[in-house]
Short mmCIF file of C-alpha atoms in Angstrom, two decimals:
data_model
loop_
_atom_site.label_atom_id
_atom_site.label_comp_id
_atom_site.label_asym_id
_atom_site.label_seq_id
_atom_site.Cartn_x
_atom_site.Cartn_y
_atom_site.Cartn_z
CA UNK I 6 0.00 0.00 0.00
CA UNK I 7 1.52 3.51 -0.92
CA UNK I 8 2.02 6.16 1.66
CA UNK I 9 1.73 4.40 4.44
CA UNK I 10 4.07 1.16 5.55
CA UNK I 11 3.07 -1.79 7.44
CA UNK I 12 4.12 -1.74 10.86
CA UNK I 13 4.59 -5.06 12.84
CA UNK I 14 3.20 -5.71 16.62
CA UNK I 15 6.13 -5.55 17.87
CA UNK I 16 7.15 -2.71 16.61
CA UNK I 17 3.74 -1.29 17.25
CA UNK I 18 3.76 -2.16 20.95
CA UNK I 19 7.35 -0.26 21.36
CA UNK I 20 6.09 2.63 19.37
CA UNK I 21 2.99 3.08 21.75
CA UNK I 22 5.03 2.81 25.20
CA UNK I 23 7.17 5.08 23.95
CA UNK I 24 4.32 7.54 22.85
CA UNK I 25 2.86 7.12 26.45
CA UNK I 26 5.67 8.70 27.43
CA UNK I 27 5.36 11.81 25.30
CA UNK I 28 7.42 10.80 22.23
CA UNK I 29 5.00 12.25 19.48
CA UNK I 30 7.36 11.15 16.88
CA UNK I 31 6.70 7.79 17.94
CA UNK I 32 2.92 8.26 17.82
CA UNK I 33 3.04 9.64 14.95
CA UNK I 34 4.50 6.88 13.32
CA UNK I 35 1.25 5.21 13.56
CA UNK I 36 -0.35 7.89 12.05
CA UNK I 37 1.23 7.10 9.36
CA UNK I 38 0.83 3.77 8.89
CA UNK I 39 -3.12 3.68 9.74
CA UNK I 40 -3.90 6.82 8.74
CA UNK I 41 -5.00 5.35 5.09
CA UNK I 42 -7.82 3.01 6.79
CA UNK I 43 -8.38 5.44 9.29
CA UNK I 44 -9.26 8.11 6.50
CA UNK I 45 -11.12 5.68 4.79
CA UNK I 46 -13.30 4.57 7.39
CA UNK I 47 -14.39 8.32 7.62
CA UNK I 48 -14.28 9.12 4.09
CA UNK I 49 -17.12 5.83 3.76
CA UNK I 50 -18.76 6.87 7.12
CA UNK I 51 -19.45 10.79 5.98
CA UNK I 52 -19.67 10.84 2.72
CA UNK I 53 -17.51 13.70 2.30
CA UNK I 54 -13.40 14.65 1.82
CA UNK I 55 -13.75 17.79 4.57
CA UNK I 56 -15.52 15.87 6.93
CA UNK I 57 -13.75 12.63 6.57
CA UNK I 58 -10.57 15.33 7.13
CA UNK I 59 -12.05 17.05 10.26
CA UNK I 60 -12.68 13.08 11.63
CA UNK I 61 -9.35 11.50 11.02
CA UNK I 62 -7.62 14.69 12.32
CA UNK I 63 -9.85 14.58 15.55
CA UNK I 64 -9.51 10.40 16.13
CA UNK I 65 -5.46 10.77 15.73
CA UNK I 66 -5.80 13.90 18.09
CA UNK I 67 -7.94 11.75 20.45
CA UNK I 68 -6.20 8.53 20.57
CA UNK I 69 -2.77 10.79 21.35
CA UNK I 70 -4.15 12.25 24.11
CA UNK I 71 -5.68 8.50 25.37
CA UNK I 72 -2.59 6.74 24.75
CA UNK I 73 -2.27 6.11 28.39
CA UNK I 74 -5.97 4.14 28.37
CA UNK I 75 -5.26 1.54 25.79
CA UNK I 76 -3.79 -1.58 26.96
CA UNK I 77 -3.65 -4.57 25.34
CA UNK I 78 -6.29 -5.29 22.17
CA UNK I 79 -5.67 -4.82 18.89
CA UNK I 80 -3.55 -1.45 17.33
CA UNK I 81 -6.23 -1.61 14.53
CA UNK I 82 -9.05 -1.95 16.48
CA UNK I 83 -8.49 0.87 19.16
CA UNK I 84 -8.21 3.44 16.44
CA UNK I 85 -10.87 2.38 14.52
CA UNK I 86 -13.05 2.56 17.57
CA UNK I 87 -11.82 6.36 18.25
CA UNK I 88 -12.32 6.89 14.65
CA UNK I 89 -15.97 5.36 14.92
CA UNK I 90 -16.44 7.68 17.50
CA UNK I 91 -15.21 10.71 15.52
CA UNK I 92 -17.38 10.03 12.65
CA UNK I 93 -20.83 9.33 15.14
CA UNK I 94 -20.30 12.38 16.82
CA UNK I 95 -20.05 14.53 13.21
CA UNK I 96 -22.94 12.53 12.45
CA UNK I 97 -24.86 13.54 15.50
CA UNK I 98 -23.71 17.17 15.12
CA UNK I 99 -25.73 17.00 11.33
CA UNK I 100 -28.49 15.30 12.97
CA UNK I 101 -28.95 18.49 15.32
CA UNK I 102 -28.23 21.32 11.92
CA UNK I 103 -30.09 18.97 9.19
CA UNK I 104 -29.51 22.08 6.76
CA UNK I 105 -25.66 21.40 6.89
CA UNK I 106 -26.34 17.08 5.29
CA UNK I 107 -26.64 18.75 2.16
CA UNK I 108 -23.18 19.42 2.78
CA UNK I 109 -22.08 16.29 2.48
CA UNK I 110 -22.24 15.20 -1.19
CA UNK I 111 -20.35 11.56 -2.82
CA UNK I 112 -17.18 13.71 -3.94
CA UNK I 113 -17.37 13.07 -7.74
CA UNK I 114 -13.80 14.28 -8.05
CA UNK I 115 -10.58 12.12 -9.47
CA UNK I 116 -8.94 13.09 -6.48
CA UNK I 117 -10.82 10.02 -4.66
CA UNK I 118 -9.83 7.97 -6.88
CA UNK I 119 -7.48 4.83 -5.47
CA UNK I 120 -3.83 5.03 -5.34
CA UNK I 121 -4.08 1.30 -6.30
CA UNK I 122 -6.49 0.71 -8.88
CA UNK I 123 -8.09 -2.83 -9.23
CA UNK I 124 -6.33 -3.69 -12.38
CA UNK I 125 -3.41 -5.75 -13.17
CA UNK I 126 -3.52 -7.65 -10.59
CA UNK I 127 -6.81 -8.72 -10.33
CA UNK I 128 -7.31 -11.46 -12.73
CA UNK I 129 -10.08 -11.80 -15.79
CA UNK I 130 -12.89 -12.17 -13.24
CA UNK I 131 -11.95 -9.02 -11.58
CA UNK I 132 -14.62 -6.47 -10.79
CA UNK I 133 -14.39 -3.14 -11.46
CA UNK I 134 -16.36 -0.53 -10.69
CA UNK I 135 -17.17 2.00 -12.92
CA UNK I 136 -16.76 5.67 -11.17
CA UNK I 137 -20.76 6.01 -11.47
CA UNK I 138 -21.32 2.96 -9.71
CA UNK I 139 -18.66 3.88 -6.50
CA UNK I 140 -20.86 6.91 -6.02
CA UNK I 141 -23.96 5.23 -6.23
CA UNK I 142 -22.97 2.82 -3.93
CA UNK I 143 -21.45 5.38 -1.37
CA UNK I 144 -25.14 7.71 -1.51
CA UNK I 145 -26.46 4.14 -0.60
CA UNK I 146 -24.08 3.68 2.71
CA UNK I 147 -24.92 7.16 3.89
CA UNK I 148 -28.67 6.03 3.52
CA UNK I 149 -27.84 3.24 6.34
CA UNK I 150 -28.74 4.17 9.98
CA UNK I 151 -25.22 4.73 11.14
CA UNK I 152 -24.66 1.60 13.37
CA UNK I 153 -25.47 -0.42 10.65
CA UNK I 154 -23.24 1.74 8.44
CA UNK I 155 -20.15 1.54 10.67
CA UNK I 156 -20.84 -2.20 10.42
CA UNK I 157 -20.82 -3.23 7.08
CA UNK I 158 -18.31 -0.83 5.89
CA UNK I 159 -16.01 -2.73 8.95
CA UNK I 160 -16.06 -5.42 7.68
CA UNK I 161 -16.30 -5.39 3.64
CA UNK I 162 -14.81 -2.33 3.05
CA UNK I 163 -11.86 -2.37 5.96
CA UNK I 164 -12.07 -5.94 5.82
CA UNK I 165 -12.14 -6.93 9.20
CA UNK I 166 -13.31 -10.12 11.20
CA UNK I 167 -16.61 -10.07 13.46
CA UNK I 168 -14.33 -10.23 16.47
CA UNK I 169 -12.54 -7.20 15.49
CA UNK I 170 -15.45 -5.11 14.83
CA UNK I 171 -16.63 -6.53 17.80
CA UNK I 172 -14.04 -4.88 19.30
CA UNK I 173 -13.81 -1.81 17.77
CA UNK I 174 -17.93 -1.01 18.01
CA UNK I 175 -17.47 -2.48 21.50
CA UNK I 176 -20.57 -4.49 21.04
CA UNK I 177 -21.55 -8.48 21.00
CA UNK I 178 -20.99 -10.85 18.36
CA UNK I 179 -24.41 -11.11 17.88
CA UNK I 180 -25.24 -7.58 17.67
CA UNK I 181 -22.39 -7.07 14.98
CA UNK I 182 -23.46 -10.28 12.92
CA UNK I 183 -27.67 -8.65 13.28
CA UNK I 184 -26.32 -5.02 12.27
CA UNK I 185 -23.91 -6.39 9.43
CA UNK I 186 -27.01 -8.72 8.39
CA UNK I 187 -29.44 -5.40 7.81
CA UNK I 188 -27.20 -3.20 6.52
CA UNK I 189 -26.64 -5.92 3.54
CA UNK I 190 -30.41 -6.35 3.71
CA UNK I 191 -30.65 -2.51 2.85
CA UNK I 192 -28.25 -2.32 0.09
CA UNK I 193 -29.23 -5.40 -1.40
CA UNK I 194 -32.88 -3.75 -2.00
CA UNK I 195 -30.97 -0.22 -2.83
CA UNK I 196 -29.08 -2.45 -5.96
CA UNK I 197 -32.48 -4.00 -7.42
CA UNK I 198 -33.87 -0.77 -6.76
CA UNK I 199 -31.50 0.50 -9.54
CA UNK I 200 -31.04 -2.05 -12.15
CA UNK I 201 -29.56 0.41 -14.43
CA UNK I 202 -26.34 0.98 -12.36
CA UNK I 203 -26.17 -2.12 -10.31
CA UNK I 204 -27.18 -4.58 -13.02
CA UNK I 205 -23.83 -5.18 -14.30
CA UNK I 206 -22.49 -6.59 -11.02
CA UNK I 207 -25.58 -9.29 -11.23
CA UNK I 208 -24.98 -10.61 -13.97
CA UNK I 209 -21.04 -10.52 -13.47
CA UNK I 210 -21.91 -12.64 -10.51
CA UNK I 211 -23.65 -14.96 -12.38
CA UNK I 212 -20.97 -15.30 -14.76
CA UNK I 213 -17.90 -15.61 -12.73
CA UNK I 214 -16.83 -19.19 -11.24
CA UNK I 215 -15.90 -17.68 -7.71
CA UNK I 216 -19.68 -17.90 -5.93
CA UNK I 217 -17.71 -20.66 -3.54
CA UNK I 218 -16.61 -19.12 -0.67
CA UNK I 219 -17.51 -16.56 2.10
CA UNK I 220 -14.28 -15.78 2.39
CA UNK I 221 -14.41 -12.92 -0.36
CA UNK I 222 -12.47 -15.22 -2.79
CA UNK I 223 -15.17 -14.72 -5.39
CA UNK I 224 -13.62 -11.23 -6.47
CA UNK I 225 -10.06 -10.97 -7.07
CA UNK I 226 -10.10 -7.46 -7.11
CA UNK I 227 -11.68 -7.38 -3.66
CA UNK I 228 -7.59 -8.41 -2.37
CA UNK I 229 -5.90 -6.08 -4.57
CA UNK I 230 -7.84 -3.20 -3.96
CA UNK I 231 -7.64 -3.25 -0.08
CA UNK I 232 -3.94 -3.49 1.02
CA UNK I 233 -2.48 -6.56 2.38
CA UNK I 234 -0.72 -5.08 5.13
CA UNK I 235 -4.57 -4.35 7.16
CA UNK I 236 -6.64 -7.28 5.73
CA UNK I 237 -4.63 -10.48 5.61
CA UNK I 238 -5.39 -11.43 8.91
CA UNK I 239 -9.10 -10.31 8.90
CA UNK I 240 -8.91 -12.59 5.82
CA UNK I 241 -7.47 -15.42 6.80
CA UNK I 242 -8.97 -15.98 10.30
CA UNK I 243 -12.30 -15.65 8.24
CA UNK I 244 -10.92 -18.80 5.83
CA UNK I 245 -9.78 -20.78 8.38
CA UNK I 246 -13.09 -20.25 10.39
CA UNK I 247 -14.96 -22.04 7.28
CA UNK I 248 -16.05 -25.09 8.54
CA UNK I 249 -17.49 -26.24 5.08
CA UNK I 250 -17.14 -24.50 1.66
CA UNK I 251 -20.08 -23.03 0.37
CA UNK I 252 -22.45 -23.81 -2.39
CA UNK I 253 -22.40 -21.84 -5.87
CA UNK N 24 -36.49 -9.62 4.67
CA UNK N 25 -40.01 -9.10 4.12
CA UNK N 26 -41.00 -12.20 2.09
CA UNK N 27 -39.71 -14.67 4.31
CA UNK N 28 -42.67 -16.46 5.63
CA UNK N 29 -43.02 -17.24 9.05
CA UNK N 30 -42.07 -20.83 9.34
CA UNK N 31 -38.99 -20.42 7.09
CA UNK N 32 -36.19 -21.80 8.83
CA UNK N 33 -33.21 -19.94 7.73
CA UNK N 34 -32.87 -16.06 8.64
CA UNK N 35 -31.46 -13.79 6.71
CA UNK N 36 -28.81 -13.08 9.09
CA UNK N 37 -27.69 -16.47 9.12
CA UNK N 38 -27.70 -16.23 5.40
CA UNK N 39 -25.11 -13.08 6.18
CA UNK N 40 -23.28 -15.35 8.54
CA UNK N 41 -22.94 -17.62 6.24
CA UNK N 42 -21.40 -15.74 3.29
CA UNK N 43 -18.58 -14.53 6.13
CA UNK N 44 -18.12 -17.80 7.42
CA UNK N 45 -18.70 -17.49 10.57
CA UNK N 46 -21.12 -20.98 10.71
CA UNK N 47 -20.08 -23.93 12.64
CA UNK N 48 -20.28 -26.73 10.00
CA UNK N 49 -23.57 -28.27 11.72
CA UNK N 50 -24.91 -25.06 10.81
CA UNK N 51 -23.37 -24.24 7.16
CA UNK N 52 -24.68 -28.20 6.52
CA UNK N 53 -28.25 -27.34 7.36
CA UNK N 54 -28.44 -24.01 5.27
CA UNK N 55 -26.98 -25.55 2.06
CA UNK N 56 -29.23 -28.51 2.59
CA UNK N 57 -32.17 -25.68 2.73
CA UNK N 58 -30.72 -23.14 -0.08
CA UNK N 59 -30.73 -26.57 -2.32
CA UNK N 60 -34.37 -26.43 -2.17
CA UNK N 61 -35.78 -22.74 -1.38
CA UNK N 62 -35.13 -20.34 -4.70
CA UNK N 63 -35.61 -17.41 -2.74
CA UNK N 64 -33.05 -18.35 -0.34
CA UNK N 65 -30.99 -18.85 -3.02
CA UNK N 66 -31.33 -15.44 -4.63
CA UNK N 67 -31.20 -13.55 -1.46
CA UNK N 68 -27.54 -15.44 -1.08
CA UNK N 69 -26.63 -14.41 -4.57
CA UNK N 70 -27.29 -11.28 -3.51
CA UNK N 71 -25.53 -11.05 -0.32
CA UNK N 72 -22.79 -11.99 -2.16
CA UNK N 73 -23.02 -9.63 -4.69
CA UNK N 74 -23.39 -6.87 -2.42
CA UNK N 75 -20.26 -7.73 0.08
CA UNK N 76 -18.26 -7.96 -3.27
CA UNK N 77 -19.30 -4.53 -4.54
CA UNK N 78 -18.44 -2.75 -1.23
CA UNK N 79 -14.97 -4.88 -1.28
CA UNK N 80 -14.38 -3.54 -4.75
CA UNK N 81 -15.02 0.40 -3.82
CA UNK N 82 -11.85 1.75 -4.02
CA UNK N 83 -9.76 2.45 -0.74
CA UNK N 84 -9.25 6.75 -0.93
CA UNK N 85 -6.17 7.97 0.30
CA UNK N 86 -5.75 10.04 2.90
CA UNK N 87 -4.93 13.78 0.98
CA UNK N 88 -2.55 14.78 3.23
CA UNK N 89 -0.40 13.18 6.68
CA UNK N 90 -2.17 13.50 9.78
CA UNK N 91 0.62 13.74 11.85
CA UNK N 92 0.18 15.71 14.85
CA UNK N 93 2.23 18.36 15.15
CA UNK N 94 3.06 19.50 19.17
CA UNK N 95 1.37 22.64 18.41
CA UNK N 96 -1.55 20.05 18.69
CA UNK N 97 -1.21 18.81 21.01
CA UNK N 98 0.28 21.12 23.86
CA UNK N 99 -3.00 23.03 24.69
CA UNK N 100 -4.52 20.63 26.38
CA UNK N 101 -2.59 19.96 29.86
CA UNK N 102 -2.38 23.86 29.86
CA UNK N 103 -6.47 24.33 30.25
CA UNK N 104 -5.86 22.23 33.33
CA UNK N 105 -3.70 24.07 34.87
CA UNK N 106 -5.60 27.24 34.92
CA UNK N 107 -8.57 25.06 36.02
CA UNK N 108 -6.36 24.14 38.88
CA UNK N 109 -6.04 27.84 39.85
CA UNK N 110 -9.62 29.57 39.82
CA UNK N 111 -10.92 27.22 42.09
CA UNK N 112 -8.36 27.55 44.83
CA UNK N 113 -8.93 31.07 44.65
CA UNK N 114 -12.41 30.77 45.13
CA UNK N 115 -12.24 28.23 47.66
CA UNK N 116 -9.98 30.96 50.15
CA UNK N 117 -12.38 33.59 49.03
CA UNK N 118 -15.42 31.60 50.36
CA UNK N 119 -13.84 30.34 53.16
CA UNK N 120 -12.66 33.66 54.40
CA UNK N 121 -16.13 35.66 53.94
CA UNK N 122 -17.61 32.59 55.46
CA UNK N 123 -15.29 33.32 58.71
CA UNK N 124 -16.05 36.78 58.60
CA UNK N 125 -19.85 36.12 58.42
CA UNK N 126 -19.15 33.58 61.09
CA UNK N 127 -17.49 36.26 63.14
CA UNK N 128 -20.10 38.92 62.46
CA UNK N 129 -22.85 36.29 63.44
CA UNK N 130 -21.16 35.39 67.05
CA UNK N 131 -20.44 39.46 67.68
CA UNK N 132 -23.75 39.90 67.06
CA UNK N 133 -25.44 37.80 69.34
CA UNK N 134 -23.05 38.19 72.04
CA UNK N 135 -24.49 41.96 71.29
CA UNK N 136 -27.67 41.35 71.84
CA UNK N 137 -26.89 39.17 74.98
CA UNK N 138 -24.57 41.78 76.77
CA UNK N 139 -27.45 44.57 76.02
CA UNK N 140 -30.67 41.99 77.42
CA UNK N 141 -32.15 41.66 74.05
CA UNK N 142 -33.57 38.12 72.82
CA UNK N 143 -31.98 35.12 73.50
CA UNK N 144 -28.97 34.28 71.29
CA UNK N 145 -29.23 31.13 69.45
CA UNK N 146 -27.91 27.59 70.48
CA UNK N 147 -25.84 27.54 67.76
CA UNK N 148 -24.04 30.26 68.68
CA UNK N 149 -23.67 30.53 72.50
CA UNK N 150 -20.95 28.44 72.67
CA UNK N 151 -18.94 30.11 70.35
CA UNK N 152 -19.75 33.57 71.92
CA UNK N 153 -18.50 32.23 75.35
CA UNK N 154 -15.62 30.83 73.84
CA UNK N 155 -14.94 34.08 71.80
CA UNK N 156 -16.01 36.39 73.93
CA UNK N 157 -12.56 37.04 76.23
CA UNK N 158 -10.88 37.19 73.01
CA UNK N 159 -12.91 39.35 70.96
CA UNK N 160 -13.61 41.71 73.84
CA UNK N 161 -10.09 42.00 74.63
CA UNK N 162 -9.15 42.46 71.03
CA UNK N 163 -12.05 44.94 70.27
CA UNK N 164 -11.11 46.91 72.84
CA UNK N 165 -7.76 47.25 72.31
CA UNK N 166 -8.64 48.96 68.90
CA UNK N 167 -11.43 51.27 70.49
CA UNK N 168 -8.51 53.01 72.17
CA UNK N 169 -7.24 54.38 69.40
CA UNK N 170 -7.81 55.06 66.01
CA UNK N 171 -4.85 55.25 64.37
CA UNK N 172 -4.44 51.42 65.77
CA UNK N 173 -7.70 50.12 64.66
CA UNK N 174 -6.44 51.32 61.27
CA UNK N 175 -3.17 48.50 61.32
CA UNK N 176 -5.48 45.68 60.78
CA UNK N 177 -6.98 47.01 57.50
CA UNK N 178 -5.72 46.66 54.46
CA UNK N 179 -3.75 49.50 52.76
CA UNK N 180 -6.74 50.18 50.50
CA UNK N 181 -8.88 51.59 53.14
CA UNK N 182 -8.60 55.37 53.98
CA UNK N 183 -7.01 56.47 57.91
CA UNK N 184 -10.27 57.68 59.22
CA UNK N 185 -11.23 58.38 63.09
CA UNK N 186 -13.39 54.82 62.90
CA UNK N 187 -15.63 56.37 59.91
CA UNK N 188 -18.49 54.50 59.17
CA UNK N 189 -17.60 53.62 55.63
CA UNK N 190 -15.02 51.38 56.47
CA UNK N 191 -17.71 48.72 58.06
CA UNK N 192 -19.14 48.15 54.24
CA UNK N 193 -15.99 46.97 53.02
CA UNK N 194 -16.19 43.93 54.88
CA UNK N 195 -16.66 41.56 52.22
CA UNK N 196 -12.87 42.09 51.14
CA UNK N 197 -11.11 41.49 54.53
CA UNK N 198 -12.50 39.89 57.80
CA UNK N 199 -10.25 40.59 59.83
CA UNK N 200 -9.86 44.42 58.95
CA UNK N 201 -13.60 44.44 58.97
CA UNK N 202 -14.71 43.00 62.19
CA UNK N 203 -13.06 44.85 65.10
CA UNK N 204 -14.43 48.04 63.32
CA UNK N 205 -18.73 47.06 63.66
CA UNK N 206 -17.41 45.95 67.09
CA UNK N 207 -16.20 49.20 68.19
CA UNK N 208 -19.13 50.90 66.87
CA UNK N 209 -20.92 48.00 69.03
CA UNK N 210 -18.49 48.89 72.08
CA UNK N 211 -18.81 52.68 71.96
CA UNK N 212 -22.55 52.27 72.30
CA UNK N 213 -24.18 53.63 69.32
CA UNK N 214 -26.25 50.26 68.94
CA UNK N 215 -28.33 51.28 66.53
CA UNK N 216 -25.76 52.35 64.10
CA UNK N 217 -23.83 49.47 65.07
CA UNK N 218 -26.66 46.91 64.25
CA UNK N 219 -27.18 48.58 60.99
CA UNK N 220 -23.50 47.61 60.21
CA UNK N 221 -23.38 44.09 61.69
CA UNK N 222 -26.46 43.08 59.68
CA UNK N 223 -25.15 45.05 56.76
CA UNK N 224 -21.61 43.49 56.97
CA UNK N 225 -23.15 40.12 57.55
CA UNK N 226 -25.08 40.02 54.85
CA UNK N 227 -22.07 41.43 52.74
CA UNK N 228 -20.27 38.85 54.10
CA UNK N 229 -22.95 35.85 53.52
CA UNK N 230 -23.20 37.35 49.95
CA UNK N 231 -19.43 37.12 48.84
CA UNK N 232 -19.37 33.45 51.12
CA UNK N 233 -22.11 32.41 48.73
CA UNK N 234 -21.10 33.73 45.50
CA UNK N 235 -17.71 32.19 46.42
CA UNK N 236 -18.67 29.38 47.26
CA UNK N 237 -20.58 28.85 43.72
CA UNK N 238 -17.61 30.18 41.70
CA UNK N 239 -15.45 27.81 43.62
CA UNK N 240 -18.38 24.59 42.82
CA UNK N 241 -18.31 25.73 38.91
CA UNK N 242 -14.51 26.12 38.66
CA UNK N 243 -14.01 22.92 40.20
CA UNK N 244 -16.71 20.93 38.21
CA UNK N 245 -15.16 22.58 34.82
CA UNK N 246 -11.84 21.66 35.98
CA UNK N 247 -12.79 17.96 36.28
CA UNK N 248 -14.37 18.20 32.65
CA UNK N 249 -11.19 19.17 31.49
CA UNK N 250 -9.17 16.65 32.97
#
């Protein structure tokens, strides 16, 4: 992933005793290596570049200053549960000045486009999505009550395991499987519900030989486009966890 | 969700489960055995899975610029605590000091109105008259004697004057400067005058104890906030 290297638990671990004691160029080496997902995360959560800004700026500002509070758990998960909280409490503040949701639009512009684009190496069956189609599907996130939002975009857009967003939405299992189960439920009525953008993908699904597994092996471009570094563990814990391939 | 009928075994959220894996292989048995047979099952699984494929294909957007926090930042905050940690304090001696004067004002007072015959003091504060009283007589009159005394125990602020009348008013700044002058009014016999100024530099007193006492409760409930 450009702009932002991996950093390993170990590493990780060192970096945040040394930024409880004060050594913001230690924390701030985190920032840089989360502060991709971290963005992204907002950026899916708002709907907006400013906003998504304001958010990341205010969870990195906000896990700096609790430092001291996390022990133990997951890097990933702690910042994506201050980040969470970020982007529910811009959320709330719209929900109070309703005017001020118009100011969140899809941003249209190139400059949201991908620094890696599904392409290359994402195989013959990859899927692509058209620049119309990422927009329409973002308007249709922001249409999700935000719990159910913060849920699905967890775990297929960061690509993380129930337990992890478990973690990071500090709820149950169960809650995150029912919330993860409705948002889908939504969308899935929000893509018939527009044939004209969305119809593409069905019939690409019915086409392509990966409908076997749950564990997001059916779309090649689903591993290229979100960086190795954050998902191969949400990944593989979720293969391993198959207890029986699915059906086509 | 809506079409599923009411004795229709598999849920849609174990459909969900499914398509992440997260079935135990009793369970991921029973809903393929199902799917096999139920077409709308089978659609609505399609379509999960042509939904979580679409949101893993959106595009990850990169952050536009690096968040790193910069100490500028980050500095402000242990500073707001700080100056939390100050008003309160200050409050705190403020109340507690108009709250002695009061206090003081209170006891001279009714040991006033018991030395003259008037009504009988209350039970809250005899003892502290009788335990005050060979003090604050002795003290007292030490000041009636002269007034150029009964002007050391005042703050700079307050004009030399032969016991003037004005300086009783300012008691909410000082107690102790405040005090021994209603008491020699008291002393030198003009009671009425003398009343006038207890009850007047009581209530001064109470007022500034009070208002005090409610800066100091504020202060210290912001300064928790910003801790």
């Amino acid at each position: 992933m450009s702009g932002g290297e991996a950093t390993a638990p170990v590493d990780e671990a060192d970096l945040m005793e040394r930024s409880r004691s004060g050594d913001l160029d230690a924390f701030n080496r985190i920032v840089v290596a989360y502060q991709h997902r971290v963005y992204n995360l907002c950026f899916r959560m708002l709907g907006s570049r400013q906003a998504a800004e304001d958010a990341t700026q205010d969870a990195f500002l906000a896990a700096y200053r609790s430092v001291d509070r996390m022990r133990g758990g997951k890097l990933q998960s702690w910042l994506f549960r201050i980040a969470s909280n970020s982007c529910i409490d811009e959320l709330r503040r719209r929900q109070r000045r309703p005017q001020l949701s118009l100011d969140a639009p899809v941003a249209a512009d190139d400059d949201d486009r991908p620094l890696d684009l599904p392409d290359t190496a994402a195989g013959p069956e990859a899927l692509t999505l058209s620049g119309e189609v990422c927009d329409a599907l973002q308007q249709e996130l922001l249409t999700l009550p935000a719990d159910q939002r913060l849920a699905v975009i967890l775990c297929d857009v960061e690509g993380l395991s129930y337990e992890e967003i478990a973690e990071s939405m500090r709820s149950s299992i169960g809650t995150v499987k029912s919330r993860i189960s409705r948002g889908r439920s939504r969308l899935r009525e929000a893509l018939k519900a527009r044939p004209e953008l969305f119809g593409d993908l069905i019939r690409h699904a019915d086409k392509s030989p990966g409908a076997t597994g749950g564990g997001g092996l059916q779309c090649s471009s689903g591993v290229a486009t979100i960086p190795s570094a954050k998902s191969s563990s949400a990944r593989t814990s979720t293969v391993s966890s198959m207890k029986r391939r699915p059906l086509a | 969700m809506f079409f599923w009928r009411r004795d229709h075994t598999i849920s849609e959220e174990q459909l969900s489960a499914y398509v992440d894996g997260q079935l135990d292989e009793a369970e991921a048995a029973r809903l393929e055995a199902h799917v096999e047979a139920c077409s709308p099952c089978r659609e609505a699984l399609a379509e999960l899975r042509i939904v979580r494929s679409t949101l893993r294909a959106l595009p990850q957007v990169a952050a536009p610029r690096s968040f790193a926090l910069r100490e500028a930042d980050v500095r402000p905050a242990p500073e707001v605590r700080v100056s939390g940690g100050r008003a309160p304090a200050l409050l705190g001696g403020l109340a507690s000091v108009a709250l002695v004067a009061f206090l003081t004002l209170v006891s001279v007072d009714v040991l006033n109105q018991g030395s003259s015959g008037g009504r009988a003091g209350d039970s809250l504060s005899a003892p502290s008259v009788s335990d005050d009283k060979a003090v604050t007589e002795g003290e007292f009159n030490a000041f009636d004697t002269t007034d150029g005394f009964g002007e050391v125990g005042r703050s700079g602020a307050q004009p030399p004057e032969s016991g003037g009348e004005e300086d009783a008013t300012d008691d909410g700044e000082l107690a102790e400067g405040a005090a021994p002058e209603a008491t020699t009014r008291a002393d030198v016999g003009e009671d009425d005058d003398s009343e006038t100024l207890l009850r007047a530099g009581e209530a001064a007193a109470a007022a500034v104890a009070l208002v005090a006492a409610g800066g100091f409760a504020f202060a210290w409930r912001r300064r928790r906030v910003n801790t």
